[in-house]
Amino acid sequence: PFSLLLNESLLTSVPKHERLLTATCGQYTQYSVGFLQVDAEAAQFDDYERSTHLSGRALRLALRGRGYCWRALEIRFPGVSSRLIADPATAVPQARKEHVPLLYWSAASLGSAVSLGGLDRPDLLINWPVIRALAERALALDPAWNRGALHELMITVESQGEALGGSEERARAHFARAVEIQKGLSPGPYMSLALGIAKGKQDRAEFEKLLQQALAIDPDADPDNRLITLITQRRARILLAHID
């Protein structure tokens, strides 16, 4: 929270600083998903009112993060918001490799908001083509960026079903590539495939297997990402404890 407040304070002085806008977007998204959404999921079985409150707060912060990314996108690619609505697939052809972090966090922040809003926010649900377009453009520019983070994101995108352009085959291919890049040290791909494909198919055996694989990873094997691993594993334990 201190870092978020500090960045927002700095942005009042440099409101068009693209890298700072991107960083703030990413931090809001991570805070929303890593702390609030996980707590909301933990509370949903025993304290629905608290869970709803936390989910609402997580959504507001994810949307706040998206707002910073969209500001950065407009600075870097003027008029991109309108192009993303009209034709997402051709909205950012001028993007280069150095723009991958902005593309990724723009997609991830919007994806988090869509996920948190669910069926109650159809105005957000219609944005899956935008998320896909941003993620695919980033993937084309730097497939291995940030230890396979784009492949993790694409697991979720491809898990949305054929009606939204998804593909189980492609989701599993992105899963395999993410695990390969990360050398099996991150629980993220296992969690994404479990919540995307296995849960969607109501395949209890695969769902449980994937979460157990996520829990089997040693957080100390990758010290730089230890906190992310611990948060993801906490989420896996919550889901397993309520698998019925």
Short mmCIF file of C-alpha atoms in Angstrom, two decimals:
data_model
loop_
_atom_site.label_atom_id
_atom_site.label_comp_id
_atom_site.label_asym_id
_atom_site.label_seq_id
_atom_site.Cartn_x
_atom_site.Cartn_y
_atom_site.Cartn_z
CA PRO A 1 0.00 0.00 0.00
CA PHE A 2 2.83 2.43 0.79
CA SER A 3 4.34 1.87 -2.65
CA LEU A 4 0.97 2.46 -4.32
CA LEU A 5 0.44 5.71 -2.47
CA LEU A 6 3.98 6.82 -3.23
CA ASN A 7 3.58 6.13 -6.95
CA GLU A 8 0.26 7.96 -7.09
CA SER A 9 1.84 10.90 -5.33
CA LEU A 10 4.67 10.96 -7.88
CA LEU A 11 2.20 10.75 -10.75
CA THR A 12 0.62 14.03 -9.70
CA SER A 13 3.96 15.63 -10.67
CA VAL A 14 4.69 13.49 -13.74
CA PRO A 15 1.23 12.39 -14.96
CA LYS A 16 2.52 11.19 -18.34
CA HIS A 17 5.43 9.07 -17.12
CA GLU A 18 4.73 5.87 -19.06
CA ARG A 19 6.94 3.51 -17.03
CA LEU A 20 5.59 4.80 -13.72
CA LEU A 21 2.02 4.45 -14.96
CA THR A 22 2.77 0.87 -16.03
CA ALA A 23 4.41 0.03 -12.70
CA THR A 24 1.47 1.46 -10.75
CA CYS A 25 -0.96 -0.49 -12.92
CA GLY A 26 0.98 -3.69 -12.25
CA GLN A 27 1.18 -3.09 -8.51
CA TYR A 28 -2.56 -2.43 -8.18
CA THR A 29 -3.30 -5.59 -10.16
CA GLN A 30 -0.95 -7.70 -8.03
CA TYR A 31 -2.32 -6.30 -4.78
CA SER A 32 -5.90 -6.88 -5.91
CA VAL A 33 -5.33 -10.48 -6.98
CA GLY A 34 -2.60 -11.58 -4.59
CA PHE A 35 -4.13 -10.33 -1.37
CA LEU A 36 -7.77 -9.25 -1.68
CA GLN A 37 -9.02 -11.85 -4.14
CA VAL A 38 -7.34 -14.67 -2.23
CA ASP A 39 -8.91 -13.46 1.03
CA ALA A 40 -12.29 -13.17 -0.69
CA GLU A 41 -12.03 -16.76 -1.89
CA ALA A 42 -11.06 -17.93 1.58
CA ALA A 43 -14.08 -16.21 3.15
CA GLN A 44 -16.74 -17.18 0.59
CA PHE A 45 -17.54 -20.51 2.28
CA ASP A 46 -17.91 -19.17 5.82
CA ASP A 47 -18.56 -15.42 5.63
CA TYR A 48 -20.33 -14.48 2.42
CA GLU A 49 -20.78 -10.83 3.38
CA ARG A 50 -17.06 -10.37 4.02
CA SER A 51 -16.23 -12.26 0.84
CA THR A 52 -18.50 -9.98 -1.19
CA HIS A 53 -16.95 -6.91 0.38
CA LEU A 54 -13.42 -8.09 -0.39
CA SER A 55 -14.33 -9.08 -3.95
CA GLY A 56 -15.83 -5.65 -4.54
CA ARG A 57 -12.73 -3.94 -3.21
CA ALA A 58 -10.49 -6.20 -5.32
CA LEU A 59 -12.50 -5.29 -8.41
CA ARG A 60 -12.25 -1.56 -7.70
CA LEU A 61 -8.47 -1.79 -7.30
CA ALA A 62 -8.10 -3.89 -10.45
CA LEU A 63 -10.08 -1.27 -12.34
CA ARG A 64 -7.91 1.43 -10.83
CA GLY A 65 -4.86 -0.43 -12.09
CA ARG A 66 -6.41 -0.78 -15.53
CA GLY A 67 -6.97 2.97 -15.58
CA TYR A 68 -3.26 3.65 -15.16
CA CYS A 69 -2.38 1.19 -17.92
CA TRP A 70 -4.90 2.76 -20.26
CA ARG A 71 -3.41 6.18 -19.59
CA ALA A 72 0.01 4.78 -20.50
CA LEU A 73 -1.37 3.10 -23.62
CA GLU A 74 -2.88 6.38 -24.80
CA ILE A 75 0.40 8.19 -24.22
CA ARG A 76 2.37 5.58 -26.14
CA PHE A 77 -0.25 4.84 -28.84
CA PRO A 78 -2.63 7.83 -29.17
CA GLY A 79 -6.19 6.78 -29.98
CA VAL A 80 -5.57 3.14 -29.03
CA SER A 81 -8.64 2.92 -26.76
CA SER A 82 -10.98 3.53 -29.68
CA ARG A 83 -9.05 1.12 -31.90
CA LEU A 84 -9.20 -1.62 -29.27
CA ILE A 85 -12.99 -1.30 -29.20
CA ALA A 86 -13.36 -1.19 -32.98
CA ASP A 87 -10.83 -3.87 -33.98
CA PRO A 88 -8.70 -5.27 -31.11
CA ALA A 89 -6.55 -7.53 -33.30
CA THR A 90 -5.08 -4.59 -35.27
CA ALA A 91 -5.01 -1.96 -32.50
CA VAL A 92 -1.30 -2.00 -31.58
CA PRO A 93 0.71 -3.04 -34.66
CA GLN A 94 3.35 -0.41 -33.92
CA ALA A 95 4.20 -1.93 -30.52
CA ARG A 96 7.80 -3.07 -30.09
CA LYS A 97 9.62 -5.34 -27.65
CA GLU A 98 10.19 -2.57 -25.12
CA HIS A 99 6.42 -2.11 -24.88
CA VAL A 100 5.76 -5.70 -23.74
CA PRO A 101 5.44 -4.82 -20.01
CA LEU A 102 2.78 -2.23 -20.84
CA LEU A 103 0.90 -4.65 -23.09
CA TYR A 104 1.07 -7.42 -20.50
CA TRP A 105 -0.14 -5.35 -17.55
CA SER A 106 -2.85 -3.76 -19.67
CA ALA A 107 -4.15 -7.23 -20.50
CA ALA A 108 -3.63 -8.61 -16.99
CA SER A 109 -5.31 -5.70 -15.20
CA LEU A 110 -8.32 -5.85 -17.52
CA GLY A 111 -8.42 -9.65 -17.23
CA SER A 112 -8.40 -9.45 -13.45
CA ALA A 113 -11.27 -6.96 -13.51
CA VAL A 114 -13.26 -9.18 -15.89
CA SER A 115 -12.67 -12.22 -13.67
CA LEU A 116 -13.63 -10.38 -10.48
CA GLY A 117 -16.70 -8.77 -12.05
CA GLY A 118 -17.98 -12.06 -13.41
CA LEU A 119 -21.49 -12.32 -14.83
CA ASP A 120 -22.56 -9.27 -12.81
CA ARG A 121 -20.44 -7.04 -15.05
CA PRO A 122 -21.32 -7.77 -18.70
CA ASP A 123 -19.74 -4.42 -19.57
CA LEU A 124 -16.41 -5.98 -18.58
CA LEU A 125 -17.07 -9.47 -19.94
CA ILE A 126 -17.23 -8.18 -23.50
CA ASN A 127 -13.54 -7.22 -23.26
CA TRP A 128 -12.05 -10.71 -23.76
CA PRO A 129 -11.11 -9.90 -27.40
CA VAL A 130 -9.19 -6.86 -26.11
CA ILE A 131 -7.34 -8.94 -23.52
CA ARG A 132 -6.48 -11.54 -26.16
CA ALA A 133 -5.25 -8.94 -28.65
CA LEU A 134 -2.93 -7.26 -26.14
CA ALA A 135 -1.58 -10.56 -24.82
CA GLU A 136 -1.03 -12.08 -28.26
CA ARG A 137 0.79 -8.97 -29.49
CA ALA A 138 3.08 -9.07 -26.45
CA LEU A 139 3.64 -12.80 -26.92
CA ALA A 140 4.64 -12.28 -30.54
CA LEU A 141 7.19 -9.66 -29.49
CA ASP A 142 8.79 -11.54 -26.57
CA PRO A 143 7.47 -15.08 -25.93
CA ALA A 144 9.66 -15.76 -22.90
CA TRP A 145 9.14 -12.37 -21.20
CA ASN A 146 9.15 -12.40 -17.40
CA ARG A 147 9.64 -16.15 -17.11
CA GLY A 148 6.67 -17.20 -19.18
CA ALA A 149 4.15 -14.78 -17.68
CA LEU A 150 2.52 -14.27 -21.07
CA HIS A 151 2.00 -18.01 -21.53
CA GLU A 152 0.39 -18.13 -18.07
CA LEU A 153 -1.96 -15.34 -19.09
CA MET A 154 -2.79 -17.10 -22.34
CA ILE A 155 -3.83 -20.24 -20.43
CA THR A 156 -6.61 -18.17 -18.90
CA VAL A 157 -7.49 -16.48 -22.19
CA GLU A 158 -7.70 -19.79 -24.04
CA SER A 159 -9.81 -21.34 -21.25
CA GLN A 160 -12.79 -19.08 -22.00
CA GLY A 161 -14.41 -21.52 -24.41
CA GLU A 162 -14.96 -21.62 -28.14
CA ALA A 163 -17.64 -18.92 -28.04
CA LEU A 164 -14.95 -16.44 -26.96
CA GLY A 165 -12.29 -17.84 -29.27
CA GLY A 166 -10.74 -20.13 -26.69
CA SER A 167 -9.13 -23.51 -27.28
CA GLU A 168 -8.29 -26.22 -24.75
CA GLU A 169 -5.52 -27.45 -27.04
CA ARG A 170 -3.88 -24.03 -27.14
CA ALA A 171 -4.37 -23.58 -23.39
CA ARG A 172 -2.51 -26.82 -22.74
CA ALA A 173 0.25 -25.82 -25.18
CA HIS A 174 0.74 -22.54 -23.30
CA PHE A 175 0.73 -24.47 -20.03
CA ALA A 176 3.51 -26.76 -21.26
CA ARG A 177 5.58 -23.83 -22.51
CA ALA A 178 5.17 -21.87 -19.25
CA VAL A 179 6.28 -24.87 -17.19
CA GLU A 180 9.24 -25.35 -19.52
CA ILE A 181 10.39 -21.74 -19.29
CA GLN A 182 9.95 -21.67 -15.51
CA LYS A 183 11.62 -25.08 -15.13
CA GLY A 184 8.70 -26.22 -13.01
CA LEU A 185 9.50 -23.74 -10.24
CA SER A 186 6.26 -21.75 -10.39
CA PRO A 187 2.79 -22.93 -9.28
CA GLY A 188 1.15 -20.35 -11.55
CA PRO A 189 0.63 -22.50 -14.67
CA TYR A 190 -0.83 -25.35 -12.63
CA MET A 191 -3.26 -22.98 -10.93
CA SER A 192 -4.26 -21.37 -14.24
CA LEU A 193 -4.93 -24.71 -15.94
CA ALA A 194 -6.83 -26.01 -12.91
CA LEU A 195 -9.12 -22.98 -12.70
CA GLY A 196 -9.44 -22.63 -16.46
CA ILE A 197 -9.68 -26.01 -18.14
CA ALA A 198 -10.14 -28.56 -15.31
CA LYS A 199 -12.72 -26.57 -13.37
CA GLY A 200 -14.56 -25.62 -16.55
CA LYS A 201 -14.86 -29.31 -17.46
CA GLN A 202 -15.66 -30.28 -13.85
CA ASP A 203 -12.75 -32.71 -14.04
CA ARG A 204 -12.16 -33.26 -10.34
CA ALA A 205 -9.24 -35.66 -10.81
CA GLU A 206 -7.22 -33.26 -12.97
CA PHE A 207 -8.23 -30.26 -10.85
CA GLU A 208 -6.92 -31.96 -7.71
CA LYS A 209 -3.78 -33.26 -9.44
CA LEU A 210 -2.85 -29.81 -10.74
CA LEU A 211 -3.33 -28.15 -7.36
CA GLN A 212 -1.25 -30.86 -5.68
CA GLN A 213 1.50 -30.24 -8.24
CA ALA A 214 1.36 -26.54 -7.41
CA LEU A 215 1.72 -27.33 -3.71
CA ALA A 216 4.64 -29.69 -4.29
CA ILE A 217 6.86 -26.83 -5.51
CA ASP A 218 9.46 -25.63 -3.02
CA PRO A 219 9.09 -21.84 -2.52
CA ASP A 220 12.77 -21.57 -1.61
CA ALA A 221 13.85 -23.07 -4.93
CA ASP A 222 13.13 -19.70 -6.57
CA PRO A 223 13.86 -17.03 -3.93
CA ASP A 224 13.09 -14.09 -6.23
CA ASN A 225 9.49 -15.27 -6.58
CA ARG A 226 9.01 -16.82 -3.14
CA LEU A 227 6.15 -14.53 -2.11
CA ILE A 228 4.21 -15.19 -5.33
CA THR A 229 4.68 -18.92 -4.82
CA LEU A 230 3.44 -18.77 -1.23
CA ILE A 231 0.37 -16.72 -2.15
CA THR A 232 -0.51 -19.05 -5.03
CA GLN A 233 -0.05 -22.11 -2.83
CA ARG A 234 -2.29 -20.61 -0.17
CA ARG A 235 -4.98 -20.22 -2.80
CA ALA A 236 -4.46 -23.84 -3.88
CA ARG A 237 -4.94 -25.06 -0.30
CA ILE A 238 -8.18 -23.10 0.03
CA LEU A 239 -9.53 -24.60 -3.19
CA LEU A 240 -8.53 -28.14 -2.18
CA ALA A 241 -10.08 -27.74 1.26
CA HIS A 242 -13.43 -26.95 -0.41
CA ILE A 243 -13.12 -29.17 -3.47
CA ASP A 244 -16.54 -30.79 -2.91
#
